[in-house]
JSON list of C-alpha atoms in Angstrom, two decimals:
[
{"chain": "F", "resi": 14, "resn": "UNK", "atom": "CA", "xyz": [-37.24, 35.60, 13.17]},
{"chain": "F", "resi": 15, "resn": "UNK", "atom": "CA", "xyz": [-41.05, 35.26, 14.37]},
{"chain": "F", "resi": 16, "resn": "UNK", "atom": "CA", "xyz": [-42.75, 36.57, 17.30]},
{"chain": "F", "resi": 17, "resn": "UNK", "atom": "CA", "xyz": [-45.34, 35.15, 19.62]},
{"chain": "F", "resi": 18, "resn": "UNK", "atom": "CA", "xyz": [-47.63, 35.85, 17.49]},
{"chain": "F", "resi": 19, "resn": "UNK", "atom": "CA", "xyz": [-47.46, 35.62, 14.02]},
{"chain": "F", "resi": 20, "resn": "UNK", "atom": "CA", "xyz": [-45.70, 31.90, 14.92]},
{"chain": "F", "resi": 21, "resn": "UNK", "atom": "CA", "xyz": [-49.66, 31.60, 16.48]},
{"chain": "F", "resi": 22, "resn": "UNK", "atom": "CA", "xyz": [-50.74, 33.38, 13.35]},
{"chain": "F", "resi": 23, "resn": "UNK", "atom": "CA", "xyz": [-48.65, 30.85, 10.80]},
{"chain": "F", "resi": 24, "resn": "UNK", "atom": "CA", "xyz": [-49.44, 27.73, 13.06]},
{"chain": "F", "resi": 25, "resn": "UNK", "atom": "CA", "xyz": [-52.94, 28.31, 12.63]},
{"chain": "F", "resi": 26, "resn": "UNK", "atom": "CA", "xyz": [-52.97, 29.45, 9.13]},
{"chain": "F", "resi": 27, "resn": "UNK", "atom": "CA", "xyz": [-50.09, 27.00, 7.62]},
{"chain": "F", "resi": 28, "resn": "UNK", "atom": "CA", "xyz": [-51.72, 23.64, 8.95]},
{"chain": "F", "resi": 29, "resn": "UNK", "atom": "CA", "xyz": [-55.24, 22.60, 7.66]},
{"chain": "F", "resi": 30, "resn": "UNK", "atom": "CA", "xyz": [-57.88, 22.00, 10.13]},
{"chain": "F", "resi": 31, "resn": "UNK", "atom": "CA", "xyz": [-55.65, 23.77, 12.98]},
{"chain": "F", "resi": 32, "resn": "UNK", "atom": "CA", "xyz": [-58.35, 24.60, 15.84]},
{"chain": "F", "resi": 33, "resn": "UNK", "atom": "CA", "xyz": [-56.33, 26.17, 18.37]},
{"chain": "F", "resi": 34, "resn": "UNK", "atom": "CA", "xyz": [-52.65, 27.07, 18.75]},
{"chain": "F", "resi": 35, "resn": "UNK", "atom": "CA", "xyz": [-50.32, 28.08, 21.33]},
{"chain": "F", "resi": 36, "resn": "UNK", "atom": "CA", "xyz": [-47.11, 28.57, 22.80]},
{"chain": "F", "resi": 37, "resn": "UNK", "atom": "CA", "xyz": [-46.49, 27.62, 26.19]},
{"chain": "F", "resi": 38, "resn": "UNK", "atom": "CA", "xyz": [-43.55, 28.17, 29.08]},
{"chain": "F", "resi": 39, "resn": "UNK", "atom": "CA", "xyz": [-43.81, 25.02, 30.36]},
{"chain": "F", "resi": 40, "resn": "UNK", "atom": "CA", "xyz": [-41.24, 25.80, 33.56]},
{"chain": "F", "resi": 41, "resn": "UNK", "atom": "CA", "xyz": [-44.38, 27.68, 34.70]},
{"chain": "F", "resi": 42, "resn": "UNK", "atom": "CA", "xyz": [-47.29, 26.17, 32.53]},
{"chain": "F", "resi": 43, "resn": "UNK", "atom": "CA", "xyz": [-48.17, 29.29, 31.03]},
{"chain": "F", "resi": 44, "resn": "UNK", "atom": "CA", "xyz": [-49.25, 30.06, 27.75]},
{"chain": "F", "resi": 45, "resn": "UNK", "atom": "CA", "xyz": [-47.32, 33.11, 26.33]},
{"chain": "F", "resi": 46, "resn": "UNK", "atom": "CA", "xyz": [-50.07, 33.16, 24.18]},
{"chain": "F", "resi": 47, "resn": "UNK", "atom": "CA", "xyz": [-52.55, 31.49, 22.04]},
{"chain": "F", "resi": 48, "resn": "UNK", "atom": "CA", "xyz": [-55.11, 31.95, 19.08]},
{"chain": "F", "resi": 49, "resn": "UNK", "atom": "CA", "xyz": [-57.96, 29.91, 18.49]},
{"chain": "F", "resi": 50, "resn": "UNK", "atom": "CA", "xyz": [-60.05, 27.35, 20.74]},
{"chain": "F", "resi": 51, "resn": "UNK", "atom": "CA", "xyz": [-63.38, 28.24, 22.30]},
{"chain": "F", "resi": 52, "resn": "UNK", "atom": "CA", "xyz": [-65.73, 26.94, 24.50]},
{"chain": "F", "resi": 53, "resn": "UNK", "atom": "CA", "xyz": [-65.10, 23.72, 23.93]},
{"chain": "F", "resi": 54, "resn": "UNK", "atom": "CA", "xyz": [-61.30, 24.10, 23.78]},
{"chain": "F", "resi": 55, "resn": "UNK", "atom": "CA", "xyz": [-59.87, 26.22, 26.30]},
{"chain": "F", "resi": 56, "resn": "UNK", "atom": "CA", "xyz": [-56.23, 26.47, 25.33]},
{"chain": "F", "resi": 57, "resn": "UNK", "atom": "CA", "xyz": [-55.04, 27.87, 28.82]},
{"chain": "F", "resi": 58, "resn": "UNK", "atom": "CA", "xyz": [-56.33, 24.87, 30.71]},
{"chain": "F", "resi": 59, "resn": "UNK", "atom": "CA", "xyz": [-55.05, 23.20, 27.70]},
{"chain": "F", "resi": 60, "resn": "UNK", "atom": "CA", "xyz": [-51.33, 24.75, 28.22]},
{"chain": "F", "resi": 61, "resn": "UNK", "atom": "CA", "xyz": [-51.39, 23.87, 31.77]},
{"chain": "F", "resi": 62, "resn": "UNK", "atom": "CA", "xyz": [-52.15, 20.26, 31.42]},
{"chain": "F", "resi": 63, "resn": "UNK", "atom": "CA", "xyz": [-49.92, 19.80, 28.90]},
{"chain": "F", "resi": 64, "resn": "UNK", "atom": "CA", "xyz": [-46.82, 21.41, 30.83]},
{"chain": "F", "resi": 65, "resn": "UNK", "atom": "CA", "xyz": [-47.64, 17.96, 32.99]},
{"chain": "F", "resi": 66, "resn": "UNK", "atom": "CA", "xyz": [-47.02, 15.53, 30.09]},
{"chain": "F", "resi": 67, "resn": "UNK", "atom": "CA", "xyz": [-43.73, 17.30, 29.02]},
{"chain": "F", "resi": 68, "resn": "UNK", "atom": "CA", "xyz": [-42.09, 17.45, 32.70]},
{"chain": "F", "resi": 69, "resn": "UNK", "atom": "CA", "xyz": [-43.37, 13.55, 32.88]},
{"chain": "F", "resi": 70, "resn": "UNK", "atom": "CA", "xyz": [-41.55, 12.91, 29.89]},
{"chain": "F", "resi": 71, "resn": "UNK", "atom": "CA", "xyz": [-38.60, 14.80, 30.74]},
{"chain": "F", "resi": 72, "resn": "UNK", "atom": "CA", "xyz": [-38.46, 13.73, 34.29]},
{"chain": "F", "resi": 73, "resn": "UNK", "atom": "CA", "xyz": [-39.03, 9.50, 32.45]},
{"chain": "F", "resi": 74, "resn": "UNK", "atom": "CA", "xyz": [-35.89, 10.36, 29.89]},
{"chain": "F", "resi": 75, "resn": "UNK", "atom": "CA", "xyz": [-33.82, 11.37, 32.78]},
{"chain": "F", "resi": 76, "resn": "UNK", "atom": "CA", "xyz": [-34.68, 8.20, 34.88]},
{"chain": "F", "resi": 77, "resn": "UNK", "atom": "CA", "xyz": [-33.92, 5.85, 31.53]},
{"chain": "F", "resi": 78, "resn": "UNK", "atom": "CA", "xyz": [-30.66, 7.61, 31.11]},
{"chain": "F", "resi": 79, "resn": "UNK", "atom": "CA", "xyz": [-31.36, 8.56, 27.84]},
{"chain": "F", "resi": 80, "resn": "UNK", "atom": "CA", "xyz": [-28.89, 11.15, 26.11]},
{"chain": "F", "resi": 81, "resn": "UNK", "atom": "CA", "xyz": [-31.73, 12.74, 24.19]},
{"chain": "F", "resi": 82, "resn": "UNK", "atom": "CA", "xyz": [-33.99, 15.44, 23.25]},
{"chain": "F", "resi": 83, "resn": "UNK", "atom": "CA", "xyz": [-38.04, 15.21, 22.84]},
{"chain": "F", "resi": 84, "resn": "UNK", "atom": "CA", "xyz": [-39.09, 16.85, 19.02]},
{"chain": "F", "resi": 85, "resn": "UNK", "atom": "CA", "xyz": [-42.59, 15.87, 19.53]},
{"chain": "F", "resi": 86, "resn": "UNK", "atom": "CA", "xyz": [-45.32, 14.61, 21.13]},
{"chain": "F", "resi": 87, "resn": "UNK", "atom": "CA", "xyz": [-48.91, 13.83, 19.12]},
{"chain": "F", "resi": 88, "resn": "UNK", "atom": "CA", "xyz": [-51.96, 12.63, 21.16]},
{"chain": "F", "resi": 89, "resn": "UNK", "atom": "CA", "xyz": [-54.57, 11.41, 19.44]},
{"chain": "F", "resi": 90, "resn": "UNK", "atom": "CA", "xyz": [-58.23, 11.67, 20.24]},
{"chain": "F", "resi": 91, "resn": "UNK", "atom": "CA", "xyz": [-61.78, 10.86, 18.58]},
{"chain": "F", "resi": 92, "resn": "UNK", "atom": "CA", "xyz": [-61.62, 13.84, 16.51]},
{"chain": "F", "resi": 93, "resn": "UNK", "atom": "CA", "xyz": [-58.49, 15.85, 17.32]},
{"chain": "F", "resi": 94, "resn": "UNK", "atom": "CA", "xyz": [-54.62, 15.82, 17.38]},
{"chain": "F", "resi": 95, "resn": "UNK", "atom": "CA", "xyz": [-52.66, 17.39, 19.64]},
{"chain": "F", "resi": 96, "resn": "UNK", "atom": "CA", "xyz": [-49.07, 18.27, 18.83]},
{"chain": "F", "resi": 97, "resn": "UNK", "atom": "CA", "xyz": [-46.64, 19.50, 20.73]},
{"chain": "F", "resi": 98, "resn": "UNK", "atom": "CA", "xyz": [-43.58, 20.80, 19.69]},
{"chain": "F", "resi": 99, "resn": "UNK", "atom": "CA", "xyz": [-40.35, 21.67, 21.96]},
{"chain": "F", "resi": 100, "resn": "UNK", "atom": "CA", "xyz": [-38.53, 24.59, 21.15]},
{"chain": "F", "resi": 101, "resn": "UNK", "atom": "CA", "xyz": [-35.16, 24.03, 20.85]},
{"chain": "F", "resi": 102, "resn": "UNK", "atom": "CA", "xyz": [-31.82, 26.68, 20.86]},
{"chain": "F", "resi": 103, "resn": "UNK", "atom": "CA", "xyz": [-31.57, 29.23, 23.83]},
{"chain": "F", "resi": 104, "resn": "UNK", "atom": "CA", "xyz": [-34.55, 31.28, 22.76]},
{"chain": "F", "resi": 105, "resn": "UNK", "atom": "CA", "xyz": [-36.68, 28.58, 23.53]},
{"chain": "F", "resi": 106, "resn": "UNK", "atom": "CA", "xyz": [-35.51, 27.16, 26.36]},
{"chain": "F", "resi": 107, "resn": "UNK", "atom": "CA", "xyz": [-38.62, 25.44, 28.13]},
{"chain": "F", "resi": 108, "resn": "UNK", "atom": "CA", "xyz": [-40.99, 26.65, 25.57]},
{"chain": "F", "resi": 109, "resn": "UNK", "atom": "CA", "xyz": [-43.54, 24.38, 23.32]},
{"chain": "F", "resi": 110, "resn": "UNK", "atom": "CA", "xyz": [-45.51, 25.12, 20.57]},
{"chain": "F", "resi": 111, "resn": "UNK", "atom": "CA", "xyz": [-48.81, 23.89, 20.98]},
{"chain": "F", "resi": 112, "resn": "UNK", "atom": "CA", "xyz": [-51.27, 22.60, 17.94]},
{"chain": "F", "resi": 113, "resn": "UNK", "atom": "CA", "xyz": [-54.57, 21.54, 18.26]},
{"chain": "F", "resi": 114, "resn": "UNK", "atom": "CA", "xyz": [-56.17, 19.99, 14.75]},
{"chain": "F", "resi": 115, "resn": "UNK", "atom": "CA", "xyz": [-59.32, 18.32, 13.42]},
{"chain": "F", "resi": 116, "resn": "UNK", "atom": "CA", "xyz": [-58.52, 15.23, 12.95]},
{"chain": "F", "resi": 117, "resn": "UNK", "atom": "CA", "xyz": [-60.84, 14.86, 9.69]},
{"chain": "F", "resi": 118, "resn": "UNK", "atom": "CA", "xyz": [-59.71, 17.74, 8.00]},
{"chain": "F", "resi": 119, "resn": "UNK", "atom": "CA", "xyz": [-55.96, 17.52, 8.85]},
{"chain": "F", "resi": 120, "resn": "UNK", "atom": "CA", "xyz": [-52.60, 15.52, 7.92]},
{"chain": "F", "resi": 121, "resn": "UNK", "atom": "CA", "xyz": [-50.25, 15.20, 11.28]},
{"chain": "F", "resi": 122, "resn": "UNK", "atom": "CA", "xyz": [-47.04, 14.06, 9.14]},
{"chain": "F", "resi": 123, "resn": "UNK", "atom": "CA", "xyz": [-47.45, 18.31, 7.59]},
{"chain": "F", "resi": 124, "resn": "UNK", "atom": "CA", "xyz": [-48.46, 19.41, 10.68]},
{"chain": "F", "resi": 125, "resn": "UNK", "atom": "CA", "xyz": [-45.46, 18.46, 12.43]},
{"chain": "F", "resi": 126, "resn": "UNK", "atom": "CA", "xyz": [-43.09, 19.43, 9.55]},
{"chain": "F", "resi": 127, "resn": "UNK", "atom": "CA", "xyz": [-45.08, 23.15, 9.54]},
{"chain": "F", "resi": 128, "resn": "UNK", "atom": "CA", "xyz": [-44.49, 23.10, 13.17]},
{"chain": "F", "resi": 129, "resn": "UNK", "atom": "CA", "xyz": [-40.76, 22.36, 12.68]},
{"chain": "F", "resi": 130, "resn": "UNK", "atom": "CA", "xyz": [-40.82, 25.53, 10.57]},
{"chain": "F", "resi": 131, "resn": "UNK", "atom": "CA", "xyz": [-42.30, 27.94, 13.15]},
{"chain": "F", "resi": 132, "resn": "UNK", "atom": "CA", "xyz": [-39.89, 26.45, 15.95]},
{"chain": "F", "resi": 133, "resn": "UNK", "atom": "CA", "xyz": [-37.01, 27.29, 13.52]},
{"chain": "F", "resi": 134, "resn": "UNK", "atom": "CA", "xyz": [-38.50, 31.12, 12.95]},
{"chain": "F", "resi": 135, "resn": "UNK", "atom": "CA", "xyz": [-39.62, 31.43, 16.70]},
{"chain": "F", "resi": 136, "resn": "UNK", "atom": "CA", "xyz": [-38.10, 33.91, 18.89]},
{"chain": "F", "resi": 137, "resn": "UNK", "atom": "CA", "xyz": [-39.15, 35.18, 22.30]}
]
């Protein structure tokens, strides 16, 4: 089992062209912590905003009726992904793993199996 941060440590390290990386509580929309970014990527405004697409999701899943649970969500930009990743099991109960990547220098089919990994290791 992995803690906050060496899952930050792997995320970024594991997946090519990772920028930023963290993990997020998104019952409050706070990041538990992160490891990258910069001035151009600040990863707690970052967390925050995406806490608001996950509880959109959830709350649109609930209203469909749908019997489900959410793996992952990619955005893509100009020149990033974002990735999130719900954690799944008890431990990570309303926790995501955040990933932010270059989208020139990065493959989003390994980044989500890499995060897949981490979620599996993660423990809180």
């Amino acid at each position: 089992m992995a803690s906050v941060e060496v899952s930050l440590k792997e995320m970024m390290t594991a997946v090519e062209g990772a920028l930023g990386a963290a993990v997020v509580d998104y019952t409050s929309g706070m990041a538990l912590g992160t490891l990258g970014g910069g001035k151009d990527l600040d990863l707690t405004i970052a967390a925050a905003g995406n806490t608001d697409v996950i509880r959109a999701k959830v709350r649109t899943m609930e209203q469909l009726g749908l019997n489900s649970q959410i793996q992952d969500v990619l955005i893509t930009l100009g020149d990033q992904y974002h990735l999130i990743r719900l954690v799944a099991g008890r431990n990570g109960n309303g926790l995501f793993l955040y990933l932010v990547l270059d989208k020139s220098r990065s493959n989003p089919a390994m980044a989500r199996h890499q995060l897949k990994r981490v979620e599996e290791q993660l423990e809180v």
